[in-house]
Amino acid sequence: MRKSGLRTFRGGVHPEDGKALSAARALTPMEPGELLFYSLSQHIGAPARPTVAKGDHVLRGQKIAEAGGFVSAPVHASVSGTVKEIKKMRMPAGNTADCIVVENDGAMRETAFEPADYTQLSGKEILERISDAGVTGMGGAGFPTHVKLSPKEPEKIDYILINGAECEPYLTSDYRRMLENPEMVAEGLKILLHIFPGARGVICVEDNKKDCAAALEKALKGCGNIRIQLLKTKYPQGAERMLIYAVTGRKINSSMLPADVGCIVDNVETAAAVYRAVALGEPVMDRTMTVSGDGAAKPGNYIVPTGMLFREVLEKAGGAKGEPEKMIAGGPMMGNALFSLEVPVTKTSSALLLFGKDPVSEQTPSACINCGRCMEACPGQILPARLAVFADHGDEEKFLKYHGMECCECGCCSFVCPAKRQLSQSIKSMRRLLLAKKKKG
C-alpha cells in the first residue's frame, strides 16, 4: 500500500523544526470560556450571513450564520448559550470581521445530529452534507470544501491527495490527528473517493512521520485504491503546488487550480471534518491547534472550540514563560505575527506560537550581494531578489513580466537571505495589491 521512494520538489529549505516541543503531547480537549466570538469570515469568499439576533438562544452545533454565496460557508455554534451582540473584531490575520458573540451557558445542549451511511448517499447528497456542516480547508486559506469538490469536469479528477506533510516548523496537531485518529482521516478520504469513483487516493506524509504512515496503513487495510506516499522532509513540502508535483509530477501555476491537472488536495484535518460531517452529521465546531515555541510554558496539542479567544487558549494551555517578544498565529514561516491575543479561533487557526526573542526584529537588512541563494531556495523557481526590488519601487509591469504572481509566499527566500532582506514580505504586498486591483477590475 505504501509506495517506495521519497518524492519531493526542487528548492525549499530545512529550518529548525521545533516539533520535539509538542510532538509527544496527545490531543487534549479544551473547555470554552464564558464568551465565544464567531467570525463570519472564516473562509475565502463571501462572508456568512447571521441567522440569529441579539437575545436568541442557540444550541451547540446550531447554524448561526448561513453561507453568503456559493463560495462561502455557514458558521455553527460550539456552545449553547445566548447571543449577546454582533460586532467587528480583529482577526488573527490582522483584518477585521463581524463576529457573533455568544454567552456560554455551560450546559452544552446540542442540536440533533443526523448520522448517515455515506455508501448509500449520492455524490450530490455528500456535497450537501459537507456544505451544510461548514467544512472549509483547515490547513491553509480556508477554501470552502464543497466548492473545491465541485470541479467543472469531475470525471477528469484522478487523484485525491490528503496533505499530511505538516512541513511548517513547530506544528504537530496534524501529526497527532494522524497518529491518534487515523480512521477518521481514512474514512474522510473514502468519502471523497465516493464522490469521485474514478480517482485514486493518496495520503502524503513526510518521512519524519513514519509512525503516522504505519497507523494510516493499518486503518486503510484492504483499500486497494488508496496508498500512502512518503515525502522528503523539507519545507514547503506541504504547499499545494509542491505536493502535487512531488506525488504526481504534474505542474500548476497561479492561474490554475489543482482540478485543472486532475487533482484535489485536502488537509488531514479537513478529511477528518468531512468524515464527521457526512458520517456523523456534525458541523465544524472545533479544530486541532498546537500551542508551542520556547515562550510557551507547556507546549501541547489541543482540540479547541471555534470562537475562543487566543488569550484563553494560552491561559488554558499553561500560559507563557515571562513576556514573549513574538507571538504568531500559525507557523513561523507563513503565519501572522500577533500584537494582541484578543482575537478568536477560526476554522483555519492551526497554532499559537510564542517566542522569548524576536530575532527578525533585531536584524538590519543590507544591500543584495547577488548570491543567488533566494533563487536556489525558491520552490516556484522565480527571482525573489529582483521581484522584491520591483515591488519596493511599485513597478507592477516588471513584477508581472518576471512572474511575481507565481510566488507561493512560503518565505524561503527571506529565510536564506544573508543580507536579511524581507523579500517575501515585499513580494507578498505587491501580490495582494495586484490581486485586489484584478478583483475590482
Tab-separated table of C-alpha atoms in Angstrom:
chain	number	residue	atom	x	y	z
A	1	MET	CA	0.000	0.000	0.000
A	2	ARG	CA	2.906	2.372	0.710
A	3	LYS	CA	4.742	3.398	-2.453
A	4	SER	CA	8.514	3.152	-2.148
A	5	GLY	CA	10.919	6.034	-2.697
A	6	LEU	CA	10.802	9.564	-1.324
A	7	ARG	CA	9.192	12.189	-3.522
A	8	THR	CA	9.979	15.891	-3.373
A	9	PHE	CA	10.383	19.098	-5.408
A	10	ARG	CA	13.173	21.428	-6.432
A	11	GLY	CA	14.228	24.117	-3.949
A	12	GLY	CA	12.959	24.518	-0.407
A	13	VAL	CA	14.756	24.843	2.921
A	14	HIS	CA	15.329	22.922	6.145
A	15	PRO	CA	14.556	25.229	9.083
A	16	GLU	CA	14.898	24.041	12.675
A	17	ASP	CA	11.576	22.263	13.081
A	18	GLY	CA	10.977	22.650	16.815
A	19	LYS	CA	8.461	19.800	16.699
A	20	ALA	CA	10.005	17.944	19.637
A	21	LEU	CA	8.455	20.528	21.977
A	22	SER	CA	4.913	19.256	21.375
A	23	ALA	CA	5.008	16.117	19.194
A	24	ALA	CA	4.612	13.727	22.148
A	25	ARG	CA	1.643	15.653	23.581
A	26	ALA	CA	-1.699	13.974	22.820
A	27	LEU	CA	-4.665	15.964	21.580
A	28	THR	CA	-6.468	17.376	24.621
A	29	PRO	CA	-9.999	18.854	24.514
A	30	MET	CA	-10.119	22.438	25.750
A	31	GLU	CA	-13.063	23.832	27.713
A	32	PRO	CA	-14.578	27.001	26.204
A	33	GLY	CA	-14.718	30.262	28.131
A	34	GLU	CA	-17.655	32.483	29.059
A	35	LEU	CA	-17.890	34.321	25.739
A	36	LEU	CA	-17.371	32.905	22.247
A	37	PHE	CA	-16.724	35.082	19.189
A	38	TYR	CA	-17.736	33.521	15.857
A	39	SER	CA	-16.270	35.282	12.839
A	40	LEU	CA	-18.473	35.487	9.761
A	41	SER	CA	-15.331	35.430	7.570
A	42	GLN	CA	-13.562	32.171	8.359
A	43	HIS	CA	-13.015	31.248	4.726
A	44	ILE	CA	-12.152	32.536	1.269
A	45	GLY	CA	-15.187	34.052	-0.437
A	46	ALA	CA	-18.279	35.902	0.701
A	47	PRO	CA	-18.808	36.317	4.466
A	48	ALA	CA	-21.538	34.251	6.078
A	49	ARG	CA	-24.848	35.964	6.927
A	50	PRO	CA	-26.161	35.840	10.519
A	51	THR	CA	-29.326	33.818	11.077
A	52	VAL	CA	-29.588	34.817	14.748
A	53	ALA	CA	-30.073	38.112	16.550
A	54	LYS	CA	-29.311	39.575	19.955
A	55	GLY	CA	-31.170	37.691	22.679
A	56	ASP	CA	-31.612	34.445	20.731
A	57	HIS	CA	-30.731	31.194	22.487
A	58	VAL	CA	-28.570	28.808	20.478
A	59	LEU	CA	-27.564	25.164	20.826
A	60	ARG	CA	-24.162	23.615	20.258
A	61	GLY	CA	-23.998	22.621	16.606
A	62	GLN	CA	-26.735	25.046	15.571
A	63	LYS	CA	-26.201	27.049	12.389
A	64	ILE	CA	-25.872	30.700	13.454
A	65	ALA	CA	-24.822	32.078	10.053
A	66	GLU	CA	-25.626	30.827	6.567
A	67	ALA	CA	-23.380	30.846	3.526
A	68	GLY	CA	-23.315	34.247	1.826
A	69	GLY	CA	-22.973	32.734	-1.638
A	70	PHE	CA	-21.661	29.653	-3.427
A	71	VAL	CA	-18.063	30.415	-2.405
A	72	SER	CA	-18.900	30.740	1.255
A	73	ALA	CA	-19.607	28.541	4.265
A	74	PRO	CA	-22.030	28.561	7.210
A	75	VAL	CA	-20.927	29.029	10.822
A	76	HIS	CA	-22.087	26.893	13.748
A	77	ALA	CA	-22.061	27.462	17.498
A	78	SER	CA	-19.573	25.432	19.528
A	79	VAL	CA	-21.512	26.003	22.774
A	80	SER	CA	-25.079	26.546	23.873
A	81	GLY	CA	-25.952	29.982	25.137
A	82	THR	CA	-27.371	33.411	24.346
A	83	VAL	CA	-26.424	35.773	21.534
A	84	LYS	CA	-25.172	38.987	23.139
A	85	GLU	CA	-24.337	41.065	20.067
A	86	ILE	CA	-22.753	41.140	16.632
A	87	LYS	CA	-19.650	43.304	16.471
A	88	LYS	CA	-16.483	43.868	14.492
A	89	MET	CA	-13.299	42.309	15.818
A	90	ARG	CA	-9.695	41.933	14.808
A	91	MET	CA	-8.873	38.548	13.243
A	92	PRO	CA	-5.627	36.527	13.551
A	93	ALA	CA	-4.559	37.657	10.046
A	94	GLY	CA	-4.876	41.320	11.049
A	95	ASN	CA	-8.101	42.094	9.189
A	96	THR	CA	-11.425	42.864	10.850
A	97	ALA	CA	-14.657	40.902	10.538
A	98	ASP	CA	-18.130	40.827	12.028
A	99	CYS	CA	-18.448	38.332	14.881
A	100	ILE	CA	-21.468	36.795	16.577
A	101	VAL	CA	-20.867	36.948	20.336
A	102	VAL	CA	-22.436	34.096	22.316
A	103	GLU	CA	-22.510	33.882	26.100
A	104	ASN	CA	-21.818	30.288	27.079
A	105	ASP	CA	-24.452	28.871	29.456
A	106	GLY	CA	-22.191	25.945	30.370
A	107	ALA	CA	-24.887	23.365	29.608
A	108	MET	CA	-23.516	22.338	26.165
A	109	ARG	CA	-27.008	21.434	24.980
A	110	GLU	CA	-26.760	20.168	21.416
A	111	THR	CA	-28.908	20.267	18.349
A	112	ALA	CA	-29.774	16.889	16.843
A	113	PHE	CA	-27.078	15.413	14.602
A	114	GLU	CA	-28.112	13.030	11.827
A	115	PRO	CA	-25.569	10.270	11.051
A	116	ALA	CA	-25.595	8.631	7.627
A	117	ASP	CA	-24.095	5.705	5.756
A	118	TYR	CA	-22.131	7.506	3.048
A	119	THR	CA	-22.125	4.405	0.829
A	120	GLN	CA	-25.875	4.872	0.475
A	121	LEU	CA	-25.580	8.553	-0.466
A	122	SER	CA	-25.102	10.090	-3.898
A	123	GLY	CA	-22.216	12.431	-4.579
A	124	LYS	CA	-24.637	15.364	-4.542
A	125	GLU	CA	-26.004	14.349	-1.144
A	126	ILE	CA	-22.476	14.059	0.261
A	127	LEU	CA	-21.614	17.528	-1.033
A	128	GLU	CA	-24.761	18.925	0.579
A	129	ARG	CA	-23.799	17.475	3.956
A	130	ILE	CA	-20.268	18.871	3.643
A	131	SER	CA	-21.642	22.283	2.679
A	132	ASP	CA	-24.252	22.334	5.455
A	133	ALA	CA	-21.570	21.422	8.005
A	134	GLY	CA	-19.459	24.445	7.072
A	135	VAL	CA	-16.373	22.409	6.192
A	136	THR	CA	-13.530	24.522	4.809
A	137	GLY	CA	-9.859	23.907	4.161
A	138	MET	CA	-8.398	23.687	7.647
A	139	GLY	CA	-4.747	23.644	6.685
A	140	GLY	CA	-4.399	26.994	4.919
A	141	ALA	CA	-6.586	29.624	3.312
A	142	GLY	CA	-9.960	28.110	4.247
A	143	PHE	CA	-11.390	27.449	0.782
A	144	PRO	CA	-14.957	26.095	1.176
A	145	THR	CA	-14.609	22.348	0.729
A	146	HIS	CA	-17.867	21.797	-1.159
A	147	VAL	CA	-16.651	24.270	-3.799
A	148	LYS	CA	-13.300	22.503	-4.141
A	149	LEU	CA	-15.191	19.225	-4.580
A	150	SER	CA	-17.343	20.655	-7.384
A	151	PRO	CA	-14.961	20.978	-10.369
A	152	LYS	CA	-16.325	21.720	-13.822
A	153	GLU	CA	-15.244	18.309	-15.113
A	154	PRO	CA	-15.467	15.869	-12.182
A	155	GLU	CA	-14.819	12.884	-14.446
A	156	LYS	CA	-11.276	14.176	-15.042
A	157	ILE	CA	-10.301	14.034	-11.361
A	158	ASP	CA	-7.983	11.068	-10.915
A	159	TYR	CA	-6.114	11.942	-7.690
A	160	ILE	CA	-7.425	12.869	-4.240
A	161	LEU	CA	-4.364	13.914	-2.226
A	162	ILE	CA	-4.579	14.176	1.556
A	163	ASN	CA	-1.889	16.545	2.779
A	164	GLY	CA	-0.260	15.127	5.898
A	165	ALA	CA	3.121	16.782	5.345
A	166	GLU	CA	2.721	19.410	8.098
A	167	CYS	CA	6.012	20.933	6.970
A	168	GLU	CA	5.742	24.178	8.984
A	169	PRO	CA	8.122	24.200	11.977
A	170	TYR	CA	6.630	23.668	15.465
A	171	LEU	CA	3.205	22.490	14.234
A	172	THR	CA	2.255	18.982	15.381
A	173	SER	CA	-1.549	18.875	15.608
A	174	ASP	CA	-1.928	17.154	12.204
A	175	TYR	CA	0.707	14.666	13.326
A	176	ARG	CA	-1.321	13.885	16.441
A	177	ARG	CA	-4.560	13.583	14.426
A	178	MET	CA	-2.984	11.042	12.071
A	179	LEU	CA	-1.412	9.129	14.941
A	180	GLU	CA	-4.441	9.140	17.281
A	181	ASN	CA	-7.343	9.105	14.817
A	182	PRO	CA	-6.080	7.550	11.581
A	183	GLU	CA	-9.504	6.015	10.956
A	184	MET	CA	-11.091	9.485	10.778
A	185	VAL	CA	-8.622	10.558	8.106
A	186	ALA	CA	-9.023	7.260	6.242
A	187	GLU	CA	-12.817	7.368	6.311
A	188	GLY	CA	-12.786	11.011	5.204
A	189	LEU	CA	-10.720	10.042	2.169
A	190	LYS	CA	-13.035	7.127	1.400
A	191	ILE	CA	-15.969	9.564	1.411
A	192	LEU	CA	-14.147	11.869	-1.008
A	193	LEU	CA	-13.433	8.921	-3.305
A	194	HIS	CA	-17.139	8.054	-3.209
A	195	ILE	CA	-17.739	11.426	-4.901
A	196	PHE	CA	-15.034	10.686	-7.494
A	197	PRO	CA	-15.181	6.907	-8.049
A	198	GLY	CA	-12.628	7.055	-10.860
A	199	ALA	CA	-9.955	8.664	-8.692
A	200	ARG	CA	-7.183	7.169	-6.581
A	201	GLY	CA	-6.471	8.308	-3.043
A	202	VAL	CA	-3.019	9.200	-1.751
A	203	ILE	CA	-2.219	10.190	1.820
A	204	CYS	CA	1.003	12.197	1.654
A	205	VAL	CA	3.227	12.046	4.739
A	206	GLU	CA	6.762	13.353	5.256
A	207	ASP	CA	9.309	10.710	6.195
A	208	ASN	CA	9.762	12.185	9.680
A	209	LYS	CA	6.276	10.812	10.443
A	210	LYS	CA	6.694	7.144	9.625
A	211	ASP	CA	4.684	6.217	12.730
A	212	CYS	CA	1.723	8.063	11.209
A	213	ALA	CA	2.209	6.225	7.925
A	214	ALA	CA	2.100	2.905	9.796
A	215	ALA	CA	-1.071	3.900	11.694
A	216	LEU	CA	-2.766	5.024	8.483
A	217	GLU	CA	-1.785	1.829	6.672
A	218	LYS	CA	-3.445	-0.183	9.410
A	219	ALA	CA	-6.618	1.924	9.135
A	220	LEU	CA	-6.614	1.512	5.345
A	221	LYS	CA	-6.107	-2.257	5.284
A	222	GLY	CA	-7.914	-3.710	2.290
A	223	CYS	CA	-8.356	-0.404	0.433
A	224	GLY	CA	-6.865	-1.056	-2.980
A	225	ASN	CA	-7.469	2.427	-4.386
A	226	ILE	CA	-5.642	4.278	-1.568
A	227	ARG	CA	-1.923	4.380	-0.876
A	228	ILE	CA	0.490	6.131	1.453
A	229	GLN	CA	3.215	8.224	-0.174
A	230	LEU	CA	6.256	9.137	1.897
A	231	LEU	CA	7.733	12.523	1.033
A	232	LYS	CA	11.122	14.010	1.740
A	233	THR	CA	11.082	16.138	4.883
A	234	LYS	CA	11.567	19.634	3.529
A	235	TYR	CA	9.775	22.966	3.678
A	236	PRO	CA	7.372	23.787	1.927
A	237	GLN	CA	6.626	20.159	1.044
A	238	GLY	CA	3.001	20.656	2.074
A	239	ALA	CA	2.366	23.612	-0.246
A	240	GLU	CA	-0.298	22.616	-2.762
A	241	ARG	CA	1.791	23.065	-5.910
A	242	MET	CA	4.821	21.331	-4.417
A	243	LEU	CA	2.734	18.434	-3.110
A	244	ILE	CA	1.036	17.842	-6.448
A	245	TYR	CA	4.352	17.886	-8.285
A	246	ALA	CA	6.085	15.620	-5.767
A	247	VAL	CA	3.359	12.964	-5.879
A	248	THR	CA	2.122	13.124	-9.477
A	249	GLY	CA	4.785	15.002	-11.448
A	250	ARG	CA	2.109	17.428	-12.644
A	251	LYS	CA	2.628	21.192	-12.553
A	252	ILE	CA	0.219	24.047	-11.891
A	253	ASN	CA	0.715	27.816	-11.837
A	254	SER	CA	-1.062	30.728	-10.173
A	255	SER	CA	-3.757	30.857	-12.863
A	256	MET	CA	-4.670	27.191	-12.412
A	257	LEU	CA	-6.499	25.075	-9.875
A	258	PRO	CA	-5.414	21.563	-8.863
A	259	ALA	CA	-8.511	20.270	-10.638
A	260	ASP	CA	-7.023	21.539	-13.909
A	261	VAL	CA	-4.421	18.752	-13.647
A	262	GLY	CA	-6.854	16.148	-12.310
A	263	CYS	CA	-6.093	16.627	-8.609
A	264	ILE	CA	-7.920	17.632	-5.453
A	265	VAL	CA	-5.879	18.372	-2.328
A	266	ASP	CA	-7.253	18.424	1.213
A	267	ASN	CA	-5.549	18.673	4.588
A	268	VAL	CA	-5.793	15.758	7.049
A	269	GLU	CA	-7.908	17.839	9.432
A	270	THR	CA	-10.243	18.678	6.561
A	271	ALA	CA	-10.560	14.959	5.782
A	272	ALA	CA	-11.463	14.321	9.416
A	273	ALA	CA	-14.043	17.138	9.256
A	274	VAL	CA	-15.538	15.574	6.107
A	275	TYR	CA	-15.908	12.269	7.936
A	276	ARG	CA	-17.616	13.926	10.897
A	277	ALA	CA	-19.907	15.960	8.642
A	278	VAL	CA	-21.026	13.118	6.380
A	279	ALA	CA	-20.923	10.025	8.612
A	280	LEU	CA	-21.803	11.628	11.967
A	281	GLY	CA	-23.763	14.682	10.843
A	282	GLU	CA	-21.573	17.007	12.929
A	283	PRO	CA	-20.735	20.510	11.681
A	284	VAL	CA	-17.357	22.161	12.247
A	285	MET	CA	-17.363	23.284	15.880
A	286	ASP	CA	-13.723	22.872	16.828
A	287	ARG	CA	-10.292	22.345	15.372
A	288	THR	CA	-6.922	20.999	16.439
A	289	MET	CA	-4.289	23.561	17.451
A	290	THR	CA	-0.670	23.439	18.553
A	291	VAL	CA	0.488	25.786	21.315
A	292	SER	CA	4.274	25.827	21.247
A	293	GLY	CA	7.505	27.773	20.987
A	294	ASP	CA	10.223	28.438	23.555
A	295	GLY	CA	7.961	31.052	25.137
A	296	ALA	CA	5.130	28.598	25.894
A	297	ALA	CA	5.150	27.193	29.429
A	298	LYS	CA	3.553	23.878	28.421
A	299	PRO	CA	3.695	23.179	24.679
A	300	GLY	CA	0.964	20.817	23.538
A	301	ASN	CA	-1.810	19.959	21.092
A	302	TYR	CA	-5.429	20.785	21.753
A	303	ILE	CA	-8.939	20.399	20.365
A	304	VAL	CA	-10.184	23.968	20.606
A	305	PRO	CA	-13.797	25.151	20.178
A	306	THR	CA	-14.107	27.745	17.442
A	307	GLY	CA	-14.823	31.202	18.808
A	308	MET	CA	-12.457	31.001	21.793
A	309	LEU	CA	-10.030	33.883	22.194
A	310	PHE	CA	-6.348	33.138	21.664
A	311	ARG	CA	-5.780	34.638	25.111
A	312	GLU	CA	-7.997	31.975	26.678
A	313	VAL	CA	-6.315	29.235	24.643
A	314	LEU	CA	-2.950	30.285	26.031
A	315	GLU	CA	-4.259	30.519	29.596
A	316	LYS	CA	-5.800	27.047	29.455
A	317	ALA	CA	-2.635	25.658	27.848
A	318	GLY	CA	-0.497	26.755	30.784
A	319	GLY	CA	0.413	30.318	29.866
A	320	ALA	CA	3.673	31.840	28.711
A	321	LYS	CA	7.194	31.947	30.106
A	322	GLY	CA	7.566	35.594	31.031
A	323	GLU	CA	6.719	38.137	28.336
A	324	PRO	CA	7.207	36.744	24.817
A	325	GLU	CA	8.688	39.105	22.268
A	326	LYS	CA	6.892	37.430	19.397
A	327	MET	CA	3.534	35.699	19.067
A	328	ILE	CA	2.401	34.040	15.840
A	329	ALA	CA	-0.932	32.662	14.650
A	330	GLY	CA	0.021	29.652	12.534
A	331	GLY	CA	3.520	28.543	11.601
A	332	PRO	CA	6.664	30.703	11.791
A	333	MET	CA	7.190	30.644	8.014
A	334	MET	CA	3.728	31.627	6.753
A	335	GLY	CA	1.821	32.584	9.892
A	336	ASN	CA	0.793	36.055	11.047
A	337	ALA	CA	2.511	37.919	13.871
A	338	LEU	CA	0.085	38.922	16.635
A	339	PHE	CA	0.176	42.170	18.588
A	340	SER	CA	-2.784	41.043	20.717
A	341	LEU	CA	-4.308	37.734	21.782
A	342	GLU	CA	-7.809	39.234	21.838
A	343	VAL	CA	-8.588	37.503	18.542
A	344	PRO	CA	-10.873	34.489	18.030
A	345	VAL	CA	-10.032	30.969	16.950
A	346	THR	CA	-11.409	30.270	13.474
A	347	LYS	CA	-11.578	27.170	11.298
A	348	THR	CA	-8.104	27.984	9.915
A	349	SER	CA	-6.354	28.552	13.288
A	350	SER	CA	-3.667	25.871	13.289
A	351	ALA	CA	-1.357	27.146	16.028
A	352	LEU	CA	-0.356	29.757	18.577
A	353	LEU	CA	3.416	30.101	18.836
A	354	LEU	CA	5.287	32.142	21.439
A	355	PHE	CA	8.961	33.054	21.407
A	356	GLY	CA	11.043	34.722	24.084
A	357	LYS	CA	13.098	36.602	21.493
A	358	ASP	CA	12.260	38.036	18.087
A	359	PRO	CA	15.444	37.615	16.018
A	360	VAL	CA	13.821	39.058	12.892
A	361	SER	CA	13.244	42.460	14.520
A	362	GLU	CA	16.899	42.553	15.571
A	363	GLN	CA	18.165	42.056	12.026
A	364	THR	CA	19.286	45.017	9.927
A	365	PRO	CA	18.761	44.467	6.193
A	366	SER	CA	21.631	45.343	3.892
A	367	ALA	CA	22.142	45.565	0.156
A	368	CYS	CA	21.694	42.466	-2.001
A	369	ILE	CA	25.022	40.719	-2.623
A	370	ASN	CA	23.713	38.855	-5.688
A	371	CYS	CA	24.492	35.460	-4.181
A	372	GLY	CA	21.518	33.715	-5.792
A	373	ARG	CA	20.548	31.781	-2.663
A	374	CYS	CA	16.962	33.032	-2.807
A	375	MET	CA	16.612	31.723	-6.360
A	376	GLU	CA	18.057	28.329	-5.388
A	377	ALA	CA	15.663	28.001	-2.439
A	378	CYS	CA	12.565	29.251	-4.278
A	379	PRO	CA	10.233	26.300	-4.982
A	380	GLY	CA	8.498	28.365	-7.665
A	381	GLN	CA	11.812	28.880	-9.495
A	382	ILE	CA	11.343	32.643	-9.809
A	383	LEU	CA	13.718	35.517	-8.956
A	384	PRO	CA	12.838	36.764	-5.450
A	385	ALA	CA	15.604	39.386	-5.147
A	386	ARG	CA	14.658	41.056	-8.415
A	387	LEU	CA	10.928	40.818	-7.755
A	388	ALA	CA	11.355	42.419	-4.324
A	389	VAL	CA	13.077	45.413	-5.951
A	390	PHE	CA	10.200	45.773	-8.419
A	391	ALA	CA	7.708	45.518	-5.557
A	392	ASP	CA	9.520	48.089	-3.412
A	393	HIS	CA	9.545	50.528	-6.351
A	394	GLY	CA	5.924	49.877	-7.276
A	395	ASP	CA	6.872	48.618	-10.736
A	396	GLU	CA	3.812	46.495	-11.474
A	397	GLU	CA	4.680	45.924	-15.128
A	398	LYS	CA	8.077	44.368	-14.423
A	399	PHE	CA	6.727	42.480	-11.417
A	400	LEU	CA	4.228	40.758	-13.692
A	401	LYS	CA	6.769	40.312	-16.510
A	402	TYR	CA	9.096	38.399	-14.187
A	403	HIS	CA	6.278	36.141	-12.922
A	404	GLY	CA	5.795	37.699	-9.480
A	405	MET	CA	2.320	36.220	-9.230
A	406	GLU	CA	3.867	32.721	-9.190
A	407	CYS	CA	5.191	33.324	-5.656
A	408	CYS	CA	3.514	30.968	-3.165
A	409	GLU	CA	4.526	33.228	-0.231
A	410	CYS	CA	6.392	30.415	1.518
A	411	GLY	CA	9.134	32.692	2.887
A	412	CYS	CA	12.071	30.515	1.805
A	413	CYS	CA	13.783	33.489	0.143
A	414	SER	CA	13.729	35.615	3.298
A	415	PHE	CA	14.893	32.638	5.358
A	416	VAL	CA	18.078	32.076	3.338
A	417	CYS	CA	18.957	35.702	2.500
A	418	PRO	CA	22.370	36.538	4.030
A	419	ALA	CA	21.570	40.263	3.657
A	420	LYS	CA	18.486	39.731	5.865
A	421	ARG	CA	16.193	41.359	3.292
A	422	GLN	CA	12.484	40.775	3.797
A	423	LEU	CA	11.987	39.588	0.240
A	424	SER	CA	8.854	37.576	0.866
A	425	GLN	CA	7.122	40.476	2.606
A	426	SER	CA	7.757	42.845	-0.319
A	427	ILE	CA	6.589	40.312	-2.895
A	428	LYS	CA	3.541	39.382	-0.843
A	429	SER	CA	2.489	43.036	-0.528
A	430	MET	CA	2.696	43.572	-4.277
A	431	ARG	CA	0.779	40.354	-4.984
A	432	ARG	CA	-2.016	41.428	-2.658
A	433	LEU	CA	-2.172	44.837	-4.348
A	434	LEU	CA	-2.384	43.327	-7.829
A	435	LEU	CA	-4.953	40.735	-6.776
A	436	ALA	CA	-7.108	43.486	-5.245
A	437	LYS	CA	-6.887	45.517	-8.464
A	438	LYS	CA	-7.821	42.473	-10.520
A	439	LYS	CA	-10.822	41.833	-8.288
A	440	LYS	CA	-12.028	45.435	-8.645
A	441	GLY	CA	-11.473	45.403	-12.409
